[in-house]
PDB file of C-alpha atoms and ligand atoms in Angstrom:
ATOM      1  CA  UNK A   1      -0.156   0.179  -0.007  1.00 40.00           C
ATOM      2  CA  UNK A   2       2.799   2.364   0.826  1.00 44.00           C
ATOM      3  CA  UNK A   3       4.638   1.971  -2.144  1.00 44.00           C
ATOM      4  CA  UNK A   4       1.822   2.869  -4.108  1.00 44.00           C
ATOM      5  CA  UNK A   5       1.416   6.285  -2.275  1.00 55.00           C
ATOM      6  CA  UNK A   6       1.349   9.555  -4.533  1.00 71.00           C
ATOM      7  CA  UNK A   7       4.605  10.795  -5.267  1.00 92.00           C
ATOM      8  CA  UNK A   8       4.770  14.275  -4.296  1.00 98.00           C
ATOM      9  CA  UNK A   9       6.211  17.370  -6.231  1.00 98.00           C
ATOM     10  CA  UNK A  10       7.656  20.281  -4.273  1.00 98.00           C
ATOM     11  CA  UNK A  11       7.047  23.024  -6.927  1.00 98.00           C
ATOM     12  CA  UNK A  12       8.942  25.682  -5.109  1.00 98.00           C
ATOM     13  CA  UNK A  13      12.163  24.927  -3.375  1.00 98.00           C
ATOM     14  CA  UNK A  14      15.569  26.903  -3.106  1.00 98.00           C
ATOM     15  CA  UNK A  15      17.590  23.821  -2.996  1.00 98.00           C
ATOM     16  CA  UNK A  16      20.992  26.073  -3.559  1.00 97.00           C
ATOM     17  CA  UNK A  17      20.671  27.803  -0.549  1.00 97.00           C
ATOM     18  CA  UNK A  18      22.140  26.574   2.852  1.00 96.00           C
ATOM     19  CA  UNK A  19      21.664  23.945   4.269  1.00 97.00           C
ATOM     20  CA  UNK A  20      21.103  21.969   1.583  1.00 98.00           C
ATOM     21  CA  UNK A  21      24.345  22.191  -0.614  1.00 95.00           C
ATOM     22  CA  UNK A  22      26.255  20.617   2.305  1.00 95.00           C
ATOM     23  CA  UNK A  23      24.749  17.321   1.712  1.00 97.00           C
ATOM     24  CA  UNK A  24      22.128  17.666  -1.221  1.00 97.00           C
ATOM     25  CA  UNK A  25      21.936  13.797  -1.505  1.00 97.00           C
ATOM     26  CA  UNK A  26      20.842  13.425   2.085  1.00 98.00           C
ATOM     27  CA  UNK A  27      17.838  15.759   1.815  1.00 98.00           C
ATOM     28  CA  UNK A  28      16.850  14.410  -1.456  1.00 98.00           C
ATOM     29  CA  UNK A  29      16.760  11.091   0.224  1.00 98.00           C
ATOM     30  CA  UNK A  30      15.049  12.308   3.042  1.00 98.00           C
ATOM     31  CA  UNK A  31      12.287  13.794   0.913  1.00 98.00           C
ATOM     32  CA  UNK A  32      12.087  10.593  -1.229  1.00 97.00           C
ATOM     33  CA  UNK A  33      11.464   8.538   1.869  1.00 97.00           C
ATOM     34  CA  UNK A  34       8.281  10.632   2.366  1.00 97.00           C
ATOM     35  CA  UNK A  35       7.171  10.492  -1.271  1.00 98.00           C
ATOM     36  CA  UNK A  36       8.463  13.626  -2.748  1.00 98.00           C
ATOM     37  CA  UNK A  37      10.230  12.670  -5.678  1.00 97.00           C
ATOM     38  CA  UNK A  38      10.682  15.840  -7.549  1.00 98.00           C
ATOM     39  CA  UNK A  39      11.649  19.502  -6.757  1.00 98.00           C
ATOM     40  CA  UNK A  40      11.582  22.439  -8.809  1.00 98.00           C
ATOM     41  CA  UNK A  41      14.110  24.927  -8.225  1.00 98.00           C
ATOM     42  CA  UNK A  42      13.702  28.659  -9.011  1.00 98.00           C
ATOM     43  CA  UNK A  43      16.524  31.114  -9.703  1.00 98.00           C
ATOM     44  CA  UNK A  44      16.666  34.226  -7.980  1.00 97.00           C
ATOM     45  CA  UNK A  45      18.888  35.767 -10.878  1.00 97.00           C
ATOM     46  CA  UNK A  46      21.935  35.387 -12.825  1.00 95.00           C
ATOM     47  CA  UNK A  47      24.140  34.577  -9.810  1.00 93.00           C
ATOM     48  CA  UNK A  48      22.334  31.230  -9.344  1.00 95.00           C
ATOM     49  CA  UNK A  49      21.216  30.392 -12.916  1.00 94.00           C
ATOM     50  CA  UNK A  50      24.116  28.246 -13.591  1.00 92.00           C
ATOM     51  CA  UNK A  51      24.457  26.405 -10.187  1.00 95.00           C
ATOM     52  CA  UNK A  52      20.716  25.217 -10.113  1.00 97.00           C
ATOM     53  CA  UNK A  53      21.059  24.133 -13.673  1.00 96.00           C
ATOM     54  CA  UNK A  54      24.210  21.974 -12.789  1.00 96.00           C
ATOM     55  CA  UNK A  55      22.348  20.709  -9.856  1.00 97.00           C
ATOM     56  CA  UNK A  56      19.663  19.439 -12.224  1.00 98.00           C
ATOM     57  CA  UNK A  57      22.438  17.607 -13.952  1.00 97.00           C
ATOM     58  CA  UNK A  58      23.772  15.871 -11.055  1.00 97.00           C
ATOM     59  CA  UNK A  59      20.216  14.780  -9.446  1.00 98.00           C
ATOM     60  CA  UNK A  60      17.559  13.290 -11.464  1.00 96.00           C
ATOM     61  CA  UNK A  61      14.737  14.689  -8.970  1.00 96.00           C
ATOM     62  CA  UNK A  62      15.582  18.415  -9.845  1.00 98.00           C
ATOM     63  CA  UNK A  63      14.069  20.619 -12.496  1.00 98.00           C
ATOM     64  CA  UNK A  64      14.668  24.480 -12.511  1.00 98.00           C
ATOM     65  CA  UNK A  65      13.277  27.730 -13.553  1.00 98.00           C
ATOM     66  CA  UNK A  66      15.255  30.821 -14.753  1.00 98.00           C
ATOM     67  CA  UNK A  67      14.286  34.349 -13.918  1.00 98.00           C
ATOM     68  CA  UNK A  68      15.253  37.605 -12.076  1.00 98.00           C
ATOM     69  CA  UNK A  69      13.345  37.659  -8.483  1.00 98.00           C
ATOM     70  CA  UNK A  70      11.744  41.147  -7.540  1.00 97.00           C
ATOM     71  CA  UNK A  71      13.389  40.942  -4.013  1.00 97.00           C
ATOM     72  CA  UNK A  72      16.760  41.123  -5.405  1.00 95.00           C
ATOM     73  CA  UNK A  73      16.057  44.033  -7.556  1.00 96.00           C
ATOM     74  CA  UNK A  74      18.918  45.868  -6.276  1.00 95.00           C
ATOM     75  CA  UNK A  75      21.370  43.225  -7.375  1.00 94.00           C
ATOM     76  CA  UNK A  76      20.135  42.661 -10.956  1.00 94.00           C
ATOM     77  CA  UNK A  77      22.286  44.752 -13.557  1.00 92.00           C
ATOM     78  CA  UNK A  78      21.189  46.187 -16.850  1.00 86.00           C
ATOM     79  CA  UNK A  79      22.328  43.403 -19.002  1.00 95.00           C
ATOM     80  CA  UNK A  80      20.710  40.731 -16.713  1.00 97.00           C
ATOM     81  CA  UNK A  81      17.760  40.484 -19.206  1.00 97.00           C
ATOM     82  CA  UNK A  82      19.767  39.979 -22.114  1.00 97.00           C
ATOM     83  CA  UNK A  83      21.550  37.042 -20.006  1.00 97.00           C
ATOM     84  CA  UNK A  84      18.134  35.530 -19.198  1.00 98.00           C
ATOM     85  CA  UNK A  85      16.995  35.897 -22.935  1.00 98.00           C
ATOM     86  CA  UNK A  86      19.933  34.005 -23.997  1.00 98.00           C
ATOM     87  CA  UNK A  87      20.021  31.200 -21.091  1.00 97.00           C
ATOM     88  CA  UNK A  88      16.253  30.663 -22.011  1.00 98.00           C
ATOM     89  CA  UNK A  89      17.094  30.307 -25.832  1.00 98.00           C
ATOM     90  CA  UNK A  90      19.566  27.816 -24.933  1.00 97.00           C
ATOM     91  CA  UNK A  91      17.932  26.082 -22.031  1.00 97.00           C
ATOM     92  CA  UNK A  92      17.618  22.309 -21.509  1.00 97.00           C
ATOM     93  CA  UNK A  93      14.952  20.104 -21.072  1.00 96.00           C
ATOM     94  CA  UNK A  94      15.291  20.421 -17.426  1.00 98.00           C
ATOM     95  CA  UNK A  95      14.403  24.112 -17.361  1.00 98.00           C
ATOM     96  CA  UNK A  96      10.598  24.047 -17.082  1.00 98.00           C
ATOM     97  CA  UNK A  97       9.786  27.608 -16.353  1.00 98.00           C
ATOM     98  CA  UNK A  98      10.683  31.202 -16.157  1.00 98.00           C
ATOM     99  CA  UNK A  99      11.077  32.229 -12.605  1.00 97.00           C
ATOM    100  CA  UNK A 100      11.185  33.378 -10.002  1.00 98.00           C
ATOM    101  CA  UNK A 101       9.800  36.924 -11.038  1.00 98.00           C
ATOM    102  CA  UNK A 102       7.049  39.165  -9.785  1.00 98.00           C
ATOM    103  CA  UNK A 103       6.386  42.217  -7.687  1.00 98.00           C
ATOM    104  CA  UNK A 104       7.752  42.666  -4.382  1.00 98.00           C
ATOM    105  CA  UNK A 105       6.471  46.142  -2.802  1.00 97.00           C
ATOM    106  CA  UNK A 106       7.140  45.139   0.762  1.00 97.00           C
ATOM    107  CA  UNK A 107      11.250  45.458   0.679  1.00 96.00           C
ATOM    108  CA  UNK A 108      12.789  48.635   1.274  1.00 96.00           C
ATOM    109  CA  UNK A 109      13.270  51.063  -1.899  1.00 96.00           C
ATOM    110  CA  UNK A 110      11.296  49.074  -3.746  1.00 96.00           C
ATOM    111  CA  UNK A 111      11.865  50.567  -7.222  1.00 96.00           C
ATOM    112  CA  UNK A 112       8.588  50.162  -8.359  1.00 96.00           C
ATOM    113  CA  UNK A 113       8.981  51.011 -12.072  1.00 96.00           C
ATOM    114  CA  UNK A 114      11.977  48.789 -12.438  1.00 96.00           C
ATOM    115  CA  UNK A 115      10.264  45.794 -11.062  1.00 97.00           C
ATOM    116  CA  UNK A 116       7.209  46.219 -13.262  1.00 97.00           C
ATOM    117  CA  UNK A 117       9.189  46.645 -16.290  1.00 97.00           C
ATOM    118  CA  UNK A 118      11.229  43.528 -15.271  1.00 97.00           C
ATOM    119  CA  UNK A 119       8.128  41.411 -14.618  1.00 98.00           C
ATOM    120  CA  UNK A 120       6.758  42.687 -17.990  1.00 98.00           C
ATOM    121  CA  UNK A 121       9.885  41.745 -19.982  1.00 98.00           C
ATOM    122  CA  UNK A 122       9.954  38.298 -18.183  1.00 98.00           C
ATOM    123  CA  UNK A 123       6.213  37.594 -19.181  1.00 98.00           C
ATOM    124  CA  UNK A 124       6.957  38.468 -22.685  1.00 98.00           C
ATOM    125  CA  UNK A 125      10.112  36.061 -22.521  1.00 98.00           C
ATOM    126  CA  UNK A 126       7.604  33.488 -21.106  1.00 98.00           C
ATOM    127  CA  UNK A 127       4.982  33.651 -23.837  1.00 98.00           C
ATOM    128  CA  UNK A 128       7.980  33.692 -26.601  1.00 98.00           C
ATOM    129  CA  UNK A 129       9.212  30.559 -25.119  1.00 98.00           C
ATOM    130  CA  UNK A 130       5.879  29.083 -24.460  1.00 97.00           C
ATOM    131  CA  UNK A 131       6.839  28.582 -20.720  1.00 98.00           C
ATOM    132  CA  UNK A 132       4.843  28.851 -17.540  1.00 98.00           C
ATOM    133  CA  UNK A 133       5.974  31.420 -14.946  1.00 98.00           C
ATOM    134  CA  UNK A 134       6.677  31.109 -11.207  1.00 98.00           C
ATOM    135  CA  UNK A 135       5.696  34.268  -9.757  1.00 98.00           C
ATOM    136  CA  UNK A 136       6.356  36.113  -6.226  1.00 98.00           C
ATOM    137  CA  UNK A 137       3.993  38.955  -5.129  1.00 97.00           C
ATOM    138  CA  UNK A 138       3.869  40.985  -1.864  1.00 97.00           C
ATOM    139  CA  UNK A 139       1.714  44.015  -1.549  1.00 97.00           C
ATOM    140  CA  UNK A 140       1.246  44.306  -5.198  1.00 97.00           C
ATOM    141  CA  UNK A 141      -1.771  42.243  -5.985  1.00 96.00           C
ATOM    142  CA  UNK A 142      -3.477  44.923  -7.948  1.00 96.00           C
ATOM    143  CA  UNK A 143      -0.528  45.661  -9.963  1.00 97.00           C
ATOM    144  CA  UNK A 144       0.083  42.178 -10.714  1.00 98.00           C
ATOM    145  CA  UNK A 145      -3.705  41.673 -11.902  1.00 98.00           C
ATOM    146  CA  UNK A 146      -3.345  44.687 -14.506  1.00 97.00           C
ATOM    147  CA  UNK A 147      -0.135  43.225 -15.838  1.00 98.00           C
ATOM    148  CA  UNK A 148      -1.371  39.673 -16.131  1.00 98.00           C
ATOM    149  CA  UNK A 149      -4.491  41.167 -17.972  1.00 97.00           C
ATOM    150  CA  UNK A 150      -2.171  42.370 -20.833  1.00 97.00           C
ATOM    151  CA  UNK A 151      -0.380  38.805 -21.033  1.00 98.00           C
ATOM    152  CA  UNK A 152      -3.458  36.523 -21.609  1.00 96.00           C
ATOM    153  CA  UNK A 153      -1.449  33.837 -23.216  1.00 95.00           C
ATOM    154  CA  UNK A 154       0.716  33.322 -20.173  1.00 98.00           C
ATOM    155  CA  UNK A 155       0.181  31.468 -17.284  1.00 97.00           C
ATOM    156  CA  UNK A 156       2.118  29.612 -14.299  1.00 98.00           C
ATOM    157  CA  UNK A 157       2.040  29.951 -10.555  1.00 98.00           C
ATOM    158  CA  UNK A 158       1.535  32.419  -7.745  1.00 98.00           C
ATOM    159  CA  UNK A 159       3.807  30.685  -5.078  1.00 98.00           C
ATOM    160  CA  UNK A 160       3.410  31.197  -1.475  1.00 97.00           C
ATOM    161  CA  UNK A 161      -0.293  32.015  -1.832  1.00 98.00           C
ATOM    162  CA  UNK A 162      -1.026  33.779   1.288  1.00 97.00           C
ATOM    163  CA  UNK A 163      -4.156  36.033  -0.007  1.00 97.00           C
ATOM    164  CA  UNK A 164      -8.037  35.997   0.264  1.00 97.00           C
ATOM    165  CA  UNK A 165     -10.473  34.202  -1.638  1.00 98.00           C
ATOM    166  CA  UNK A 166     -11.132  37.064  -3.906  1.00 98.00           C
ATOM    167  CA  UNK A 167      -7.416  37.314  -4.710  1.00 98.00           C
ATOM    168  CA  UNK A 168      -7.089  33.816  -5.326  1.00 98.00           C
ATOM    169  CA  UNK A 169     -10.147  33.559  -7.488  1.00 98.00           C
ATOM    170  CA  UNK A 170      -8.764  36.518  -9.752  1.00 98.00           C
ATOM    171  CA  UNK A 171      -5.763  34.556 -10.373  1.00 98.00           C
ATOM    172  CA  UNK A 172      -7.546  31.272 -11.331  1.00 98.00           C
ATOM    173  CA  UNK A 173      -9.989  32.755 -13.534  1.00 97.00           C
ATOM    174  CA  UNK A 174      -7.164  33.903 -15.563  1.00 97.00           C
ATOM    175  CA  UNK A 175      -5.953  30.442 -15.943  1.00 97.00           C
ATOM    176  CA  UNK A 176      -3.214  30.642 -13.063  1.00 98.00           C
ATOM    177  CA  UNK A 177      -2.410  28.241 -10.369  1.00 98.00           C
ATOM    178  CA  UNK A 178      -1.846  28.846  -6.493  1.00 98.00           C
ATOM    179  CA  UNK A 179       1.250  27.621  -4.635  1.00 98.00           C
ATOM    180  CA  UNK A 180       0.213  26.321  -1.292  1.00 98.00           C
ATOM    181  CA  UNK A 181       2.702  26.047   1.495  1.00 98.00           C
ATOM    182  CA  UNK A 182       3.572  26.741   5.160  1.00 96.00           C
ATOM    183  CA  UNK A 183       1.108  29.805   5.256  1.00 97.00           C
ATOM    184  CA  UNK A 184      -1.963  27.431   5.821  1.00 98.00           C
ATOM    185  CA  UNK A 185      -0.425  25.493   8.578  1.00 98.00           C
ATOM    186  CA  UNK A 186      -0.896  28.615  10.954  1.00 98.00           C
ATOM    187  CA  UNK A 187      -3.942  28.904  12.867  1.00 97.00           C
ATOM    188  CA  UNK A 188      -3.724  32.908  12.301  1.00 97.00           C
ATOM    189  CA  UNK A 189      -3.611  32.777   8.769  1.00 98.00           C
ATOM    190  CA  UNK A 190      -7.743  32.694   8.832  1.00 98.00           C
ATOM    191  CA  UNK A 191      -8.303  34.513   5.557  1.00 98.00           C
ATOM    192  CA  UNK A 192      -6.192  32.426   3.385  1.00 98.00           C
ATOM    193  CA  UNK A 193      -7.550  29.130   5.110  1.00 98.00           C
ATOM    194  CA  UNK A 194     -11.130  30.126   4.628  1.00 98.00           C
ATOM    195  CA  UNK A 195      -9.866  31.072   0.749  1.00 98.00           C
ATOM    196  CA  UNK A 196      -8.251  27.612   0.393  1.00 98.00           C
ATOM    197  CA  UNK A 197     -11.233  25.701   1.506  1.00 98.00           C
ATOM    198  CA  UNK A 198     -13.350  27.343  -1.012  1.00 98.00           C
ATOM    199  CA  UNK A 199     -10.779  27.597  -4.050  1.00 98.00           C
ATOM    200  CA  UNK A 200     -10.766  24.575  -6.306  1.00 98.00           C
ATOM    201  CA  UNK A 201      -8.501  21.824  -5.832  1.00 98.00           C
ATOM    202  CA  UNK A 202      -7.568  21.610  -9.457  1.00 98.00           C
ATOM    203  CA  UNK A 203      -5.642  24.851  -9.443  1.00 98.00           C
ATOM    204  CA  UNK A 204      -3.475  24.151  -6.541  1.00 98.00           C
ATOM    205  CA  UNK A 205       0.055  23.033  -6.352  1.00 98.00           C
ATOM    206  CA  UNK A 206       2.041  22.105  -2.921  1.00 98.00           C
ATOM    207  CA  UNK A 207       5.299  23.617  -2.139  1.00 98.00           C
ATOM    208  CA  UNK A 208       7.940  24.426   0.687  1.00 98.00           C
ATOM    209  CA  UNK A 209       9.340  27.430  -0.428  1.00 98.00           C
ATOM    210  CA  UNK A 210      12.453  25.747   1.714  1.00 98.00           C
ATOM    211  CA  UNK A 211      14.607  26.772   3.562  1.00 98.00           C
ATOM    212  CA  UNK A 212      12.179  29.716   4.140  1.00 96.00           C
ATOM    213  CA  UNK A 213       8.364  29.352   5.202  1.00 95.00           C
ATOM    214  CA  UNK A 214       8.992  27.217   8.108  1.00 95.00           C
ATOM    215  CA  UNK A 215       5.695  25.180   8.982  1.00 96.00           C
ATOM    216  CA  UNK A 216       3.829  25.401  12.202  1.00 97.00           C
ATOM    217  CA  UNK A 217       5.787  23.808  14.771  1.00 97.00           C
ATOM    218  CA  UNK A 218       8.982  24.214  13.084  1.00 97.00           C
ATOM    219  CA  UNK A 219       9.505  27.917  13.567  1.00 96.00           C
ATOM    220  CA  UNK A 220      13.230  29.086  13.574  1.00 96.00           C
ATOM    221  CA  UNK A 221      14.164  26.088  11.551  1.00 97.00           C
ATOM    222  CA  UNK A 222      15.273  25.766   8.121  1.00 97.00           C
ATOM    223  CA  UNK A 223      12.297  24.379   6.170  1.00 98.00           C
ATOM    224  CA  UNK A 224      12.790  21.239   4.104  1.00 98.00           C
ATOM    225  CA  UNK A 225      11.006  19.437   1.336  1.00 98.00           C
ATOM    226  CA  UNK A 226      10.541  16.518   3.480  1.00 98.00           C
ATOM    227  CA  UNK A 227       7.923  18.242   5.208  1.00 98.00           C
ATOM    228  CA  UNK A 228       5.621  18.678   2.045  1.00 98.00           C
ATOM    229  CA  UNK A 229       3.503  16.020   3.218  1.00 98.00           C
ATOM    230  CA  UNK A 230       2.315  17.778   6.293  1.00 98.00           C
ATOM    231  CA  UNK A 231       1.348  20.545   3.820  1.00 98.00           C
ATOM    232  CA  UNK A 232      -0.642  18.159   1.835  1.00 98.00           C
ATOM    233  CA  UNK A 233      -1.987  16.780   5.429  1.00 98.00           C
ATOM    234  CA  UNK A 234      -3.049  20.217   6.301  1.00 98.00           C
ATOM    235  CA  UNK A 235      -4.770  21.153   2.736  1.00 98.00           C
ATOM    236  CA  UNK A 236      -6.760  17.869   2.968  1.00 98.00           C
ATOM    237  CA  UNK A 237      -8.078  18.746   6.523  1.00 98.00           C
ATOM    238  CA  UNK A 238      -9.089  22.121   5.350  1.00 98.00           C
ATOM    239  CA  UNK A 239     -10.688  20.894   2.449  1.00 98.00           C
ATOM    240  CA  UNK A 240     -12.294  17.878   4.170  1.00 98.00           C
ATOM    241  CA  UNK A 241     -10.812  15.658   1.410  1.00 98.00           C
ATOM    242  CA  UNK A 242      -8.725  12.585   1.485  1.00 98.00           C
ATOM    243  CA  UNK A 243      -5.252  13.036   1.767  1.00 98.00           C
ATOM    244  CA  UNK A 244      -4.368  10.664  -0.926  1.00 97.00           C
ATOM    245  CA  UNK A 245      -6.582  12.584  -3.256  1.00 97.00           C
ATOM    246  CA  UNK A 246      -5.272  15.891  -2.612  1.00 98.00           C
ATOM    247  CA  UNK A 247      -1.701  14.377  -3.057  1.00 98.00           C
ATOM    248  CA  UNK A 248      -2.538  12.821  -6.312  1.00 97.00           C
ATOM    249  CA  UNK A 249      -4.673  16.158  -7.773  1.00 98.00           C
ATOM    250  CA  UNK A 250      -1.895  18.505  -6.839  1.00 98.00           C
ATOM    251  CA  UNK A 251       0.709  16.293  -8.524  1.00 98.00           C
ATOM    252  CA  UNK A 252      -1.225  16.197 -11.399  1.00 97.00           C
ATOM    253  CA  UNK A 253      -1.662  19.936 -11.444  1.00 98.00           C
ATOM    254  CA  UNK A 254       2.210  20.326 -11.175  1.00 98.00           C
ATOM    255  CA  UNK A 255       2.886  17.735 -14.009  1.00 97.00           C
ATOM    256  CA  UNK A 256       0.189  19.485 -16.204  1.00 97.00           C
ATOM    257  CA  UNK A 257       1.542  22.999 -15.588  1.00 98.00           C
ATOM    258  CA  UNK A 258       5.423  22.482 -15.742  1.00 98.00           C
ATOM    259  CA  UNK A 259       4.564  19.653 -18.655  1.00 97.00           C
ATOM    260  CA  UNK A 260       6.736  17.264 -16.664  1.00 95.00           C
ATOM    261  CA  UNK A 261       5.449  14.079 -18.706  1.00 85.00           C
ATOM    262  CA  UNK A 262       7.301  15.475 -21.765  1.00 64.00           C
ATOM    263  CA  UNK A 263      10.737  15.926 -19.809  1.00 51.00           C
TER     264      UNK A 263
HETATM  265 ZN1   ZN B 301      11.072  31.677  -3.680  1.00 59.15          ZN
END
């Protein structure tokens, strides 16, 4: 019975951050033991694009995305967009998305205009290369929707969904998925828990955002891909559905969005 358990995909895991590179094989094995068989590792920028690509060559469980993360807006250089353009044009099969990109107006001196420009350019690249997008968004929901309205041919996932029902529905109505992670393990996240109860499971992906976003009960520790089943359990509990069904559906969703069956 156990052997037939659904395999899970951690759709957002920064596996090139500490502590993982100290012993990546160990962390992947721990994840595998609880059924997490694949990790999607987004880039934060040019600085780690090559490293995550080489991780995907070494470890069969790893897929990756290339993009310029808005949180690091102060580190990106003028020619990083042309780097991204070239890297996407020369990508291998393990590169499954553009990301992580988006808007983060919660940082100090967010350079809003530059963030909006970089996001637009990356959505255009995703469209040109027919790739899904991994989005990050903080304190910029309305601006995000306005931009997505102009890129109707592009979809992807809003990772670390922590919004309301209305915010989630606005994305799903536009063909986007929601990345469900540690937020829902916190009782105080009442608005997001209520949203997740009502929004459709077939628009949800599971993620840990490791090593960030520790789950309830693990505060202060590095988050791990091996904790993904705990997110599935909480999602099943909130939606009052069988956990195996939740695991199966969310894995199918990731496979569909990132077109993993072809790779
Ligand atoms: Zn991230």
